Amino acid sequence: MQNHLYSIQALRGIAAVLVTAFHFFPNEFIVGAAGVDIFFVISGLIMGTIGVNERPLVFLCKRIIRIAPLYWLFTFVMCLGAIAGVYSQFSFNAETLTKSLFFIPYWDQTGHVWPLMVVGWTLNLEMFFYIIFAAAIFLGRPILFTSLALASMVILGYTFDLKNAALNLWSSNLLLEFIAGLLLSRFVLPGKISLIAVILGVTGLAASNVFSLFDPEYRILVWGIPAFLIVAGCLSLEKRGYWPSAQLKPIQLIGDASYSLYLSHVFWTAAVHKFFGNAFLPSAIGLIVAVVCAIAIFRLVEKPLLKSMKPLVSRLPS
């Protein structure tokens, strides 16, 4: 697979905008949360493509460097805001801060398995996937062993009522989306059904929003399957030379900044909702501002931060 897939980068941008739109319009656009499902399928695809050729320690180090620094930075910003009285409904202590920073799931005061920065629950699941994948690399069959391990955890979650926060999250059926992505790294949809898959996926997500079909218990069916079809279809279209990369360059640019957008947009949604409630126009303007600022954060903060930490990987033992 080529090193740079424009379709996947565009889908990252779309997924990040979907999640951002959901948080700005939580009542009208709940399907935006399906951006997370798209992210998980993409994550499985990328790990199955590039991660399989790396040493376990190098793989984990790269993933931590990619995920942790910016996440830690924004978590500390929230904590400093709370200390300064900016976030009156946000509180933390040494335990919740430590667990949040080190991706350890815990039950928060609302009864959710959420870290201090709520969107970080997906990162907790991502890090669990990475650890399993690194162990599977060590065992010599990364895709097979990772798929079996994740599927076993999902079965465990369906079989038992897990009270432990970590086990509760780590047995989520959303793990199946990582498996779907891993499988995508090994096959491409037939050309004739690529566009049909994308249309079916988009239609499925749209229908779930229009007819309020979403239920957390069936998320893997209502959002997971459409997310898989969209990623699989777009990937196949590009592999066969039909992806309009030039026309979608702005979306691909947002894709570059998708992680910055995913983390930073929560500050904008909090500000808009605090001062304007759920008013449409301020939320729409806030959405645009969040995207523009995320691109700036990517260029001025995230990219230099990643560049400064890359030498750490080269120092790892062979």
PDB file of C-alpha atoms in Angstrom:
ATOM      1  CA  MET A   1       0.000   0.000   0.000  1.00  0.00           C
ATOM      2  CA  GLN A   2       1.323   3.431  -0.863  1.00  0.00           C
ATOM      3  CA  ASN A   3       2.746   5.517   1.960  1.00  0.00           C
ATOM      4  CA  HIS A   4       0.244   8.346   1.605  1.00  0.00           C
ATOM      5  CA  LEU A   5      -3.401   7.585   1.016  1.00  0.00           C
ATOM      6  CA  TYR A   6      -5.276  10.764   0.148  1.00  0.00           C
ATOM      7  CA  SER A   7      -8.663   9.116   0.665  1.00  0.00           C
ATOM      8  CA  ILE A   8      -7.784   8.121   4.229  1.00  0.00           C
ATOM      9  CA  GLN A   9      -6.445  11.585   4.982  1.00  0.00           C
ATOM     10  CA  ALA A  10      -9.671  13.112   3.651  1.00  0.00           C
ATOM     11  CA  LEU A  11     -11.736  10.692   5.735  1.00  0.00           C
ATOM     12  CA  ARG A  12      -9.756  11.700   8.817  1.00  0.00           C
ATOM     13  CA  GLY A  13     -10.707  15.301   8.136  1.00  0.00           C
ATOM     14  CA  ILE A  14     -14.357  14.397   7.584  1.00  0.00           C
ATOM     15  CA  ALA A  15     -14.435  12.271  10.734  1.00  0.00           C
ATOM     16  CA  ALA A  16     -12.943  15.063  12.849  1.00  0.00           C
ATOM     17  CA  VAL A  17     -15.431  17.602  11.451  1.00  0.00           C
ATOM     18  CA  LEU A  18     -18.302  15.168  12.127  1.00  0.00           C
ATOM     19  CA  VAL A  19     -17.309  14.799  15.779  1.00  0.00           C
ATOM     20  CA  THR A  20     -16.852  18.555  16.104  1.00  0.00           C
ATOM     21  CA  ALA A  21     -20.270  19.218  14.546  1.00  0.00           C
ATOM     22  CA  PHE A  22     -21.830  16.701  16.927  1.00  0.00           C
ATOM     23  CA  HIS A  23     -20.469  18.571  19.937  1.00  0.00           C
ATOM     24  CA  PHE A  24     -21.681  21.901  18.578  1.00  0.00           C
ATOM     25  CA  PHE A  25     -25.113  20.474  17.649  1.00  0.00           C
ATOM     26  CA  PRO A  26     -25.592  17.541  20.079  1.00  0.00           C
ATOM     27  CA  ASN A  27     -29.364  17.375  19.654  1.00  0.00           C
ATOM     28  CA  GLU A  28     -29.656  17.839  15.890  1.00  0.00           C
ATOM     29  CA  PHE A  29     -26.555  16.013  14.666  1.00  0.00           C
ATOM     30  CA  ILE A  30     -25.952  12.999  16.879  1.00  0.00           C
ATOM     31  CA  VAL A  31     -24.672  11.013  13.886  1.00  0.00           C
ATOM     32  CA  GLY A  32     -21.594  13.226  13.981  1.00  0.00           C
ATOM     33  CA  ALA A  33     -20.337  11.017  16.792  1.00  0.00           C
ATOM     34  CA  ALA A  34     -19.941   8.285  14.146  1.00  0.00           C
ATOM     35  CA  GLY A  35     -16.753  10.088  13.177  1.00  0.00           C
ATOM     36  CA  VAL A  36     -15.186   8.077  16.009  1.00  0.00           C
ATOM     37  CA  ASP A  37     -16.221   4.836  14.287  1.00  0.00           C
ATOM     38  CA  ILE A  38     -14.574   6.011  11.071  1.00  0.00           C
ATOM     39  CA  PHE A  39     -11.428   6.851  13.048  1.00  0.00           C
ATOM     40  CA  PHE A  40     -11.318   3.359  14.584  1.00  0.00           C
ATOM     41  CA  VAL A  41     -11.629   1.607  11.217  1.00  0.00           C
ATOM     42  CA  ILE A  42      -8.890   3.858   9.816  1.00  0.00           C
ATOM     43  CA  SER A  43      -6.689   3.138  12.830  1.00  0.00           C
ATOM     44  CA  GLY A  44      -6.949  -0.604  12.255  1.00  0.00           C
ATOM     45  CA  LEU A  45      -6.186  -0.109   8.562  1.00  0.00           C
ATOM     46  CA  ILE A  46      -3.081   2.004   9.217  1.00  0.00           C
ATOM     47  CA  MET A  47      -1.704  -0.301  11.906  1.00  0.00           C
ATOM     48  CA  GLY A  48      -2.253  -3.310   9.663  1.00  0.00           C
ATOM     49  CA  THR A  49      -0.383  -1.505   6.900  1.00  0.00           C
ATOM     50  CA  ILE A  50       2.618   0.122   8.571  1.00  0.00           C
ATOM     51  CA  GLY A  51       2.647  -1.280  12.099  1.00  0.00           C
ATOM     52  CA  VAL A  52       3.188  -4.892  11.073  1.00  0.00           C
ATOM     53  CA  ASN A  53       6.721  -4.121   9.898  1.00  0.00           C
ATOM     54  CA  GLU A  54       7.914  -2.458  13.111  1.00  0.00           C
ATOM     55  CA  ARG A  55       9.536  -3.847  16.255  1.00  0.00           C
ATOM     56  CA  PRO A  56       7.146  -3.904  19.234  1.00  0.00           C
ATOM     57  CA  LEU A  57       9.044  -1.302  21.280  1.00  0.00           C
ATOM     58  CA  VAL A  58       9.465   1.027  18.295  1.00  0.00           C
ATOM     59  CA  PHE A  59       5.793   0.627  17.414  1.00  0.00           C
ATOM     60  CA  LEU A  60       4.642   1.537  20.929  1.00  0.00           C
ATOM     61  CA  CYS A  61       7.054   4.437  21.190  1.00  0.00           C
ATOM     62  CA  LYS A  62       5.845   5.897  17.900  1.00  0.00           C
ATOM     63  CA  ARG A  63       2.215   5.571  18.929  1.00  0.00           C
ATOM     64  CA  ILE A  64       2.822   7.192  22.335  1.00  0.00           C
ATOM     65  CA  ILE A  65       4.721  10.069  20.744  1.00  0.00           C
ATOM     66  CA  ARG A  66       1.901  10.514  18.232  1.00  0.00           C
ATOM     67  CA  ILE A  67      -0.899  10.482  20.784  1.00  0.00           C
ATOM     68  CA  ALA A  68       0.311  11.543  24.215  1.00  0.00           C
ATOM     69  CA  PRO A  69       2.113  14.935  24.041  1.00  0.00           C
ATOM     70  CA  LEU A  70      -0.719  16.970  22.529  1.00  0.00           C
ATOM     71  CA  TYR A  71      -3.300  15.167  24.660  1.00  0.00           C
ATOM     72  CA  TRP A  72      -1.293  15.887  27.796  1.00  0.00           C
ATOM     73  CA  LEU A  73      -0.898  19.517  26.778  1.00  0.00           C
ATOM     74  CA  PHE A  74      -4.644  20.060  26.394  1.00  0.00           C
ATOM     75  CA  THR A  75      -5.379  18.130  29.582  1.00  0.00           C
ATOM     76  CA  PHE A  76      -3.038  20.440  31.510  1.00  0.00           C
ATOM     77  CA  VAL A  77      -4.683  23.466  29.877  1.00  0.00           C
ATOM     78  CA  MET A  78      -8.063  22.276  31.174  1.00  0.00           C
ATOM     79  CA  CYS A  79      -6.643  21.721  34.646  1.00  0.00           C
ATOM     80  CA  LEU A  80      -5.047  25.179  34.700  1.00  0.00           C
ATOM     81  CA  GLY A  81      -8.360  26.626  33.531  1.00  0.00           C
ATOM     82  CA  ALA A  82     -10.128  24.907  36.404  1.00  0.00           C
ATOM     83  CA  ILE A  83      -7.593  26.264  38.908  1.00  0.00           C
ATOM     84  CA  ALA A  84      -8.092  29.753  37.463  1.00  0.00           C
ATOM     85  CA  GLY A  85     -11.877  29.405  37.786  1.00  0.00           C
ATOM     86  CA  VAL A  86     -12.547  29.395  34.040  1.00  0.00           C
ATOM     87  CA  TYR A  87     -14.143  25.933  34.098  1.00  0.00           C
ATOM     88  CA  SER A  88     -16.361  26.041  37.155  1.00  0.00           C
ATOM     89  CA  GLN A  89     -17.914  22.603  36.529  1.00  0.00           C
ATOM     90  CA  PHE A  90     -14.593  20.881  35.915  1.00  0.00           C
ATOM     91  CA  SER A  91     -12.600  19.387  38.785  1.00  0.00           C
ATOM     92  CA  PHE A  92      -9.679  17.024  39.136  1.00  0.00           C
ATOM     93  CA  ASN A  93      -7.376  15.464  41.684  1.00  0.00           C
ATOM     94  CA  ALA A  94      -4.056  13.618  41.625  1.00  0.00           C
ATOM     95  CA  GLU A  95      -5.703  10.262  40.929  1.00  0.00           C
ATOM     96  CA  THR A  96      -7.941  11.347  38.064  1.00  0.00           C
ATOM     97  CA  LEU A  97      -5.136  13.392  36.516  1.00  0.00           C
ATOM     98  CA  THR A  98      -2.675  10.489  36.677  1.00  0.00           C
ATOM     99  CA  LYS A  99      -5.143   8.002  35.246  1.00  0.00           C
ATOM    100  CA  SER A 100      -6.131  10.410  32.486  1.00  0.00           C
ATOM    101  CA  LEU A 101      -2.539  11.091  31.487  1.00  0.00           C
ATOM    102  CA  PHE A 102      -1.620   7.404  31.405  1.00  0.00           C
ATOM    103  CA  PHE A 103      -4.751   6.212  29.594  1.00  0.00           C
ATOM    104  CA  ILE A 104      -6.092   4.219  32.560  1.00  0.00           C
ATOM    105  CA  PRO A 105      -9.915   4.021  32.402  1.00  0.00           C
ATOM    106  CA  TYR A 106     -11.886   4.921  35.537  1.00  0.00           C
ATOM    107  CA  TRP A 107     -15.483   5.696  36.481  1.00  0.00           C
ATOM    108  CA  ASP A 108     -16.026   9.442  36.721  1.00  0.00           C
ATOM    109  CA  GLN A 109     -18.587  11.220  38.911  1.00  0.00           C
ATOM    110  CA  THR A 110     -21.275  10.914  36.225  1.00  0.00           C
ATOM    111  CA  GLY A 111     -20.889   7.135  35.994  1.00  0.00           C
ATOM    112  CA  HIS A 112     -19.063   7.201  32.655  1.00  0.00           C
ATOM    113  CA  VAL A 113     -15.649   5.762  31.834  1.00  0.00           C
ATOM    114  CA  TRP A 114     -14.355   9.180  30.862  1.00  0.00           C
ATOM    115  CA  PRO A 115     -10.941  10.781  31.505  1.00  0.00           C
ATOM    116  CA  LEU A 116     -10.657  14.452  32.454  1.00  0.00           C
ATOM    117  CA  MET A 117     -10.739  15.395  28.798  1.00  0.00           C
ATOM    118  CA  VAL A 118     -13.877  13.501  27.822  1.00  0.00           C
ATOM    119  CA  VAL A 119     -12.931  12.912  24.185  1.00  0.00           C
ATOM    120  CA  GLY A 120      -9.946  11.008  25.549  1.00  0.00           C
ATOM    121  CA  TRP A 121     -12.096   7.919  26.122  1.00  0.00           C
ATOM    122  CA  THR A 122     -11.391   7.025  22.497  1.00  0.00           C
ATOM    123  CA  LEU A 123      -7.662   7.398  23.123  1.00  0.00           C
ATOM    124  CA  ASN A 124      -7.927   4.991  26.058  1.00  0.00           C
ATOM    125  CA  LEU A 125      -9.404   2.463  23.647  1.00  0.00           C
ATOM    126  CA  GLU A 126      -6.783   3.271  21.005  1.00  0.00           C
ATOM    127  CA  MET A 127      -3.935   2.721  23.459  1.00  0.00           C
ATOM    128  CA  PHE A 128      -5.391  -0.634  24.491  1.00  0.00           C
ATOM    129  CA  PHE A 129      -5.475  -1.607  20.803  1.00  0.00           C
ATOM    130  CA  TYR A 130      -1.862  -0.499  20.383  1.00  0.00           C
ATOM    131  CA  ILE A 131      -0.675  -2.547  23.364  1.00  0.00           C
ATOM    132  CA  ILE A 132      -2.418  -5.669  22.077  1.00  0.00           C
ATOM    133  CA  PHE A 133      -1.012  -5.050  18.609  1.00  0.00           C
ATOM    134  CA  ALA A 134       2.528  -4.617  19.962  1.00  0.00           C
ATOM    135  CA  ALA A 135       2.219  -7.926  21.833  1.00  0.00           C
ATOM    136  CA  ALA A 136       0.954  -9.567  18.639  1.00  0.00           C
ATOM    137  CA  ILE A 137       3.950  -8.197  16.703  1.00  0.00           C
ATOM    138  CA  PHE A 138       6.206  -9.838  19.294  1.00  0.00           C
ATOM    139  CA  LEU A 139       4.358 -13.132  18.774  1.00  0.00           C
ATOM    140  CA  GLY A 140       4.913 -12.875  15.035  1.00  0.00           C
ATOM    141  CA  ARG A 141       1.290 -12.739  13.794  1.00  0.00           C
ATOM    142  CA  PRO A 142       0.111  -9.185  14.479  1.00  0.00           C
ATOM    143  CA  ILE A 143      -3.136  -9.164  12.505  1.00  0.00           C
ATOM    144  CA  LEU A 144      -4.273 -12.672  13.454  1.00  0.00           C
ATOM    145  CA  PHE A 145      -3.419 -12.490  17.162  1.00  0.00           C
ATOM    146  CA  THR A 146      -4.716  -8.926  17.539  1.00  0.00           C
ATOM    147  CA  SER A 147      -8.023  -9.865  15.901  1.00  0.00           C
ATOM    148  CA  LEU A 148      -8.408 -12.946  18.107  1.00  0.00           C
ATOM    149  CA  ALA A 149      -7.536 -11.012  21.265  1.00  0.00           C
ATOM    150  CA  LEU A 150      -9.907  -8.139  20.544  1.00  0.00           C
ATOM    151  CA  ALA A 151     -12.725 -10.475  19.518  1.00  0.00           C
ATOM    152  CA  SER A 152     -12.210 -12.426  22.761  1.00  0.00           C
ATOM    153  CA  MET A 153     -12.502  -9.211  24.776  1.00  0.00           C
ATOM    154  CA  VAL A 154     -15.756  -8.330  23.012  1.00  0.00           C
ATOM    155  CA  ILE A 155     -17.143 -11.801  23.796  1.00  0.00           C
ATOM    156  CA  LEU A 156     -16.062 -11.300  27.407  1.00  0.00           C
ATOM    157  CA  GLY A 157     -17.996  -8.041  27.511  1.00  0.00           C
ATOM    158  CA  TYR A 158     -21.148  -9.664  26.169  1.00  0.00           C
ATOM    159  CA  THR A 159     -20.818 -12.629  28.547  1.00  0.00           C
ATOM    160  CA  PHE A 160     -20.192 -10.816  31.826  1.00  0.00           C
ATOM    161  CA  ASP A 161     -21.389  -7.609  33.457  1.00  0.00           C
ATOM    162  CA  LEU A 162     -17.965  -6.086  34.007  1.00  0.00           C
ATOM    163  CA  LYS A 163     -17.886  -3.587  36.865  1.00  0.00           C
ATOM    164  CA  ASN A 164     -14.214  -2.766  36.543  1.00  0.00           C
ATOM    165  CA  ALA A 165     -13.861   0.441  34.506  1.00  0.00           C
ATOM    166  CA  ALA A 166     -10.883  -0.745  32.463  1.00  0.00           C
ATOM    167  CA  LEU A 167     -12.394  -4.113  31.603  1.00  0.00           C
ATOM    168  CA  ASN A 168     -15.706  -2.437  30.844  1.00  0.00           C
ATOM    169  CA  LEU A 169     -14.092  -0.170  28.249  1.00  0.00           C
ATOM    170  CA  TRP A 170     -11.616  -2.740  26.933  1.00  0.00           C
ATOM    171  CA  SER A 171     -14.447  -5.155  26.129  1.00  0.00           C
ATOM    172  CA  SER A 172     -16.426  -2.621  24.066  1.00  0.00           C
ATOM    173  CA  ASN A 173     -17.799  -3.943  20.802  1.00  0.00           C
ATOM    174  CA  LEU A 174     -16.141  -0.940  19.151  1.00  0.00           C
ATOM    175  CA  LEU A 175     -12.998  -3.085  19.193  1.00  0.00           C
ATOM    176  CA  LEU A 176     -14.546  -4.874  16.223  1.00  0.00           C
ATOM    177  CA  GLU A 177     -13.962  -1.718  14.189  1.00  0.00           C
ATOM    178  CA  PHE A 178     -10.216  -2.041  14.711  1.00  0.00           C
ATOM    179  CA  ILE A 179     -10.469  -5.635  13.476  1.00  0.00           C
ATOM    180  CA  ALA A 180     -12.408  -4.440  10.426  1.00  0.00           C
ATOM    181  CA  GLY A 181      -9.621  -1.977   9.661  1.00  0.00           C
ATOM    182  CA  LEU A 182      -6.973  -4.670  10.070  1.00  0.00           C
ATOM    183  CA  LEU A 183      -8.832  -6.820   7.550  1.00  0.00           C
ATOM    184  CA  LEU A 184      -9.000  -3.881   5.141  1.00  0.00           C
ATOM    185  CA  SER A 185      -5.218  -3.745   5.157  1.00  0.00           C
ATOM    186  CA  ARG A 186      -5.247  -7.181   3.517  1.00  0.00           C
ATOM    187  CA  PHE A 187      -7.915  -6.813   0.827  1.00  0.00           C
ATOM    188  CA  VAL A 188      -9.513  -4.209  -1.416  1.00  0.00           C
ATOM    189  CA  LEU A 189     -13.168  -4.144  -2.435  1.00  0.00           C
ATOM    190  CA  PRO A 190     -13.939  -5.098  -6.043  1.00  0.00           C
ATOM    191  CA  GLY A 191     -14.040  -2.002  -8.226  1.00  0.00           C
ATOM    192  CA  LYS A 192     -17.686  -2.385  -9.222  1.00  0.00           C
ATOM    193  CA  ILE A 193     -18.986  -2.155  -5.663  1.00  0.00           C
ATOM    194  CA  SER A 194     -16.603   0.535  -4.327  1.00  0.00           C
ATOM    195  CA  LEU A 195     -18.893   3.483  -5.039  1.00  0.00           C
ATOM    196  CA  ILE A 196     -21.942   1.462  -3.973  1.00  0.00           C
ATOM    197  CA  ALA A 197     -20.259   0.767  -0.626  1.00  0.00           C
ATOM    198  CA  VAL A 198     -19.640   4.485  -0.058  1.00  0.00           C
ATOM    199  CA  ILE A 199     -23.229   5.367  -1.009  1.00  0.00           C
ATOM    200  CA  LEU A 200     -24.638   2.659   1.276  1.00  0.00           C
ATOM    201  CA  GLY A 201     -22.410   3.789   4.140  1.00  0.00           C
ATOM    202  CA  VAL A 202     -23.327   7.465   3.820  1.00  0.00           C
ATOM    203  CA  THR A 203     -27.010   6.608   3.390  1.00  0.00           C
ATOM    204  CA  GLY A 204     -26.908   4.403   6.469  1.00  0.00           C
ATOM    205  CA  LEU A 205     -25.403   7.141   8.631  1.00  0.00           C
ATOM    206  CA  ALA A 206     -27.805   9.758   7.286  1.00  0.00           C
ATOM    207  CA  ALA A 207     -30.813   7.488   7.886  1.00  0.00           C
ATOM    208  CA  SER A 208     -29.728   6.839  11.460  1.00  0.00           C
ATOM    209  CA  ASN A 209     -29.811  10.588  12.105  1.00  0.00           C
ATOM    210  CA  VAL A 210     -33.021  11.372  10.232  1.00  0.00           C
ATOM    211  CA  PHE A 211     -34.985   8.506  11.784  1.00  0.00           C
ATOM    212  CA  SER A 212     -33.231   8.567  15.188  1.00  0.00           C
ATOM    213  CA  LEU A 213     -32.140   4.952  14.821  1.00  0.00           C
ATOM    214  CA  PHE A 214     -29.142   5.217  17.108  1.00  0.00           C
ATOM    215  CA  ASP A 215     -28.936   3.076  20.234  1.00  0.00           C
ATOM    216  CA  PRO A 216     -25.600   2.661  22.083  1.00  0.00           C
ATOM    217  CA  GLU A 217     -26.199  -1.084  22.322  1.00  0.00           C
ATOM    218  CA  TYR A 218     -26.320  -1.380  18.530  1.00  0.00           C
ATOM    219  CA  ARG A 219     -23.718   1.249  17.639  1.00  0.00           C
ATOM    220  CA  ILE A 220     -21.501  -1.319  15.943  1.00  0.00           C
ATOM    221  CA  LEU A 221     -24.370  -2.117  13.549  1.00  0.00           C
ATOM    222  CA  VAL A 222     -25.890   1.326  13.038  1.00  0.00           C
ATOM    223  CA  TRP A 223     -22.626   3.266  12.755  1.00  0.00           C
ATOM    224  CA  GLY A 224     -19.845   0.678  12.656  1.00  0.00           C
ATOM    225  CA  ILE A 225     -20.930  -1.096   9.481  1.00  0.00           C
ATOM    226  CA  PRO A 226     -21.546   2.159   7.544  1.00  0.00           C
ATOM    227  CA  ALA A 227     -18.151   3.462   8.736  1.00  0.00           C
ATOM    228  CA  PHE A 228     -16.495   0.302   7.423  1.00  0.00           C
ATOM    229  CA  LEU A 229     -18.280   0.573   4.068  1.00  0.00           C
ATOM    230  CA  ILE A 230     -17.236   4.214   3.671  1.00  0.00           C
ATOM    231  CA  VAL A 231     -13.572   3.551   4.471  1.00  0.00           C
ATOM    232  CA  ALA A 232     -13.461   0.376   2.355  1.00  0.00           C
ATOM    233  CA  GLY A 233     -15.177   2.065  -0.586  1.00  0.00           C
ATOM    234  CA  CYS A 234     -13.025   5.194  -0.557  1.00  0.00           C
ATOM    235  CA  LEU A 235      -9.851   3.131  -0.202  1.00  0.00           C
ATOM    236  CA  SER A 236     -10.830   0.974  -3.171  1.00  0.00           C
ATOM    237  CA  LEU A 237     -11.690   4.012  -5.291  1.00  0.00           C
ATOM    238  CA  GLU A 238      -8.253   5.492  -4.691  1.00  0.00           C
ATOM    239  CA  LYS A 239      -6.442   2.207  -5.286  1.00  0.00           C
ATOM    240  CA  ARG A 240      -8.171   2.026  -8.674  1.00  0.00           C
ATOM    241  CA  GLY A 241      -7.323   5.608  -9.599  1.00  0.00           C
ATOM    242  CA  TYR A 242     -10.736   7.201  -9.115  1.00  0.00           C
ATOM    243  CA  TRP A 243     -10.118   9.329  -6.035  1.00  0.00           C
ATOM    244  CA  PRO A 244     -10.508  13.113  -6.733  1.00  0.00           C
ATOM    245  CA  SER A 245      -7.473  14.128  -4.681  1.00  0.00           C
ATOM    246  CA  ALA A 246      -7.022  17.582  -6.227  1.00  0.00           C
ATOM    247  CA  GLN A 247     -10.680  18.531  -5.688  1.00  0.00           C
ATOM    248  CA  LEU A 248     -10.635  17.325  -2.070  1.00  0.00           C
ATOM    249  CA  LYS A 249      -7.335  18.936  -1.103  1.00  0.00           C
ATOM    250  CA  PRO A 250      -8.970  21.283   1.485  1.00  0.00           C
ATOM    251  CA  ILE A 251     -10.545  18.267   3.203  1.00  0.00           C
ATOM    252  CA  GLN A 252      -7.190  16.496   3.153  1.00  0.00           C
ATOM    253  CA  LEU A 253      -5.662  19.592   4.773  1.00  0.00           C
ATOM    254  CA  ILE A 254      -8.171  19.251   7.607  1.00  0.00           C
ATOM    255  CA  GLY A 255      -7.185  15.582   7.721  1.00  0.00           C
ATOM    256  CA  ASP A 256      -3.606  16.618   8.479  1.00  0.00           C
ATOM    257  CA  ALA A 257      -4.938  18.612  11.427  1.00  0.00           C
ATOM    258  CA  SER A 258      -7.599  16.078  12.436  1.00  0.00           C
ATOM    259  CA  TYR A 259      -5.990  15.169  15.767  1.00  0.00           C
ATOM    260  CA  SER A 260      -5.540  18.823  16.718  1.00  0.00           C
ATOM    261  CA  LEU A 261      -9.174  19.438  15.790  1.00  0.00           C
ATOM    262  CA  TYR A 262     -10.385  16.398  17.707  1.00  0.00           C
ATOM    263  CA  LEU A 263      -8.722  17.592  20.906  1.00  0.00           C
ATOM    264  CA  SER A 264      -9.035  21.377  20.645  1.00  0.00           C
ATOM    265  CA  HIS A 265     -12.633  21.758  19.485  1.00  0.00           C
ATOM    266  CA  VAL A 266     -13.962  21.009  22.977  1.00  0.00           C
ATOM    267  CA  PHE A 267     -12.695  24.391  24.180  1.00  0.00           C
ATOM    268  CA  TRP A 268     -14.681  26.166  21.474  1.00  0.00           C
ATOM    269  CA  THR A 269     -17.851  24.164  22.068  1.00  0.00           C
ATOM    270  CA  ALA A 270     -17.633  24.885  25.802  1.00  0.00           C
ATOM    271  CA  ALA A 271     -17.256  28.618  25.150  1.00  0.00           C
ATOM    272  CA  VAL A 272     -20.090  28.816  22.621  1.00  0.00           C
ATOM    273  CA  HIS A 273     -22.508  26.815  24.752  1.00  0.00           C
ATOM    274  CA  LYS A 274     -21.632  28.841  27.841  1.00  0.00           C
ATOM    275  CA  PHE A 275     -22.333  32.220  26.240  1.00  0.00           C
ATOM    276  CA  PHE A 276     -24.862  31.394  23.511  1.00  0.00           C
ATOM    277  CA  GLY A 277     -26.463  28.105  24.505  1.00  0.00           C
ATOM    278  CA  ASN A 278     -27.401  25.959  21.506  1.00  0.00           C
ATOM    279  CA  ALA A 279     -28.096  28.902  19.170  1.00  0.00           C
ATOM    280  CA  PHE A 280     -27.472  27.843  15.580  1.00  0.00           C
ATOM    281  CA  LEU A 281     -25.490  30.800  14.195  1.00  0.00           C
ATOM    282  CA  PRO A 282     -22.917  31.067  17.023  1.00  0.00           C
ATOM    283  CA  SER A 283     -22.466  27.278  16.871  1.00  0.00           C
ATOM    284  CA  ALA A 284     -21.959  27.349  13.093  1.00  0.00           C
ATOM    285  CA  ILE A 285     -19.417  30.165  13.417  1.00  0.00           C
ATOM    286  CA  GLY A 286     -17.762  28.302  16.292  1.00  0.00           C
ATOM    287  CA  LEU A 287     -17.435  25.209  14.112  1.00  0.00           C
ATOM    288  CA  ILE A 288     -15.614  27.164  11.405  1.00  0.00           C
ATOM    289  CA  VAL A 289     -13.373  28.872  13.968  1.00  0.00           C
ATOM    290  CA  ALA A 290     -12.539  25.507  15.559  1.00  0.00           C
ATOM    291  CA  VAL A 291     -11.421  24.077  12.201  1.00  0.00           C
ATOM    292  CA  VAL A 292      -9.296  27.109  11.301  1.00  0.00           C
ATOM    293  CA  CYS A 293      -7.671  27.192  14.730  1.00  0.00           C
ATOM    294  CA  ALA A 294      -6.989  23.448  14.597  1.00  0.00           C
ATOM    295  CA  ILE A 295      -5.030  23.896  11.363  1.00  0.00           C
ATOM    296  CA  ALA A 296      -2.995  26.623  13.078  1.00  0.00           C
ATOM    297  CA  ILE A 297      -2.432  24.405  16.138  1.00  0.00           C
ATOM    298  CA  PHE A 298      -1.296  21.568  13.888  1.00  0.00           C
ATOM    299  CA  ARG A 299       1.280  23.752  12.155  1.00  0.00           C
ATOM    300  CA  LEU A 300       2.480  25.746  15.146  1.00  0.00           C
ATOM    301  CA  VAL A 301       2.235  23.193  17.972  1.00  0.00           C
ATOM    302  CA  GLU A 302       1.525  19.597  16.988  1.00  0.00           C
ATOM    303  CA  LYS A 303       3.895  19.322  14.026  1.00  0.00           C
ATOM    304  CA  PRO A 304       6.919  20.909  15.792  1.00  0.00           C
ATOM    305  CA  LEU A 305       6.174  18.829  18.891  1.00  0.00           C
ATOM    306  CA  LEU A 306       6.219  15.604  16.902  1.00  0.00           C
ATOM    307  CA  LYS A 307       9.377  16.639  15.066  1.00  0.00           C
ATOM    308  CA  SER A 308      11.188  17.361  18.324  1.00  0.00           C
ATOM    309  CA  MET A 309      10.353  13.936  19.735  1.00  0.00           C
ATOM    310  CA  LYS A 310      11.137  11.782  16.703  1.00  0.00           C
ATOM    311  CA  PRO A 311      14.840  11.413  17.630  1.00  0.00           C
ATOM    312  CA  LEU A 312      13.724   9.429  20.683  1.00  0.00           C
ATOM    313  CA  VAL A 313      12.692   6.557  18.411  1.00  0.00           C
ATOM    314  CA  SER A 314      16.103   6.355  16.728  1.00  0.00           C
ATOM    315  CA  ARG A 315      17.748   5.894  20.124  1.00  0.00           C
ATOM    316  CA  LEU A 316      15.788   2.737  20.913  1.00  0.00           C
ATOM    317  CA  PRO A 317      17.776  -0.520  20.997  1.00  0.00           C
ATOM    318  CA  SER A 318      17.660  -2.658  17.854  1.00  0.00           C
TER     319      SER A 318
END
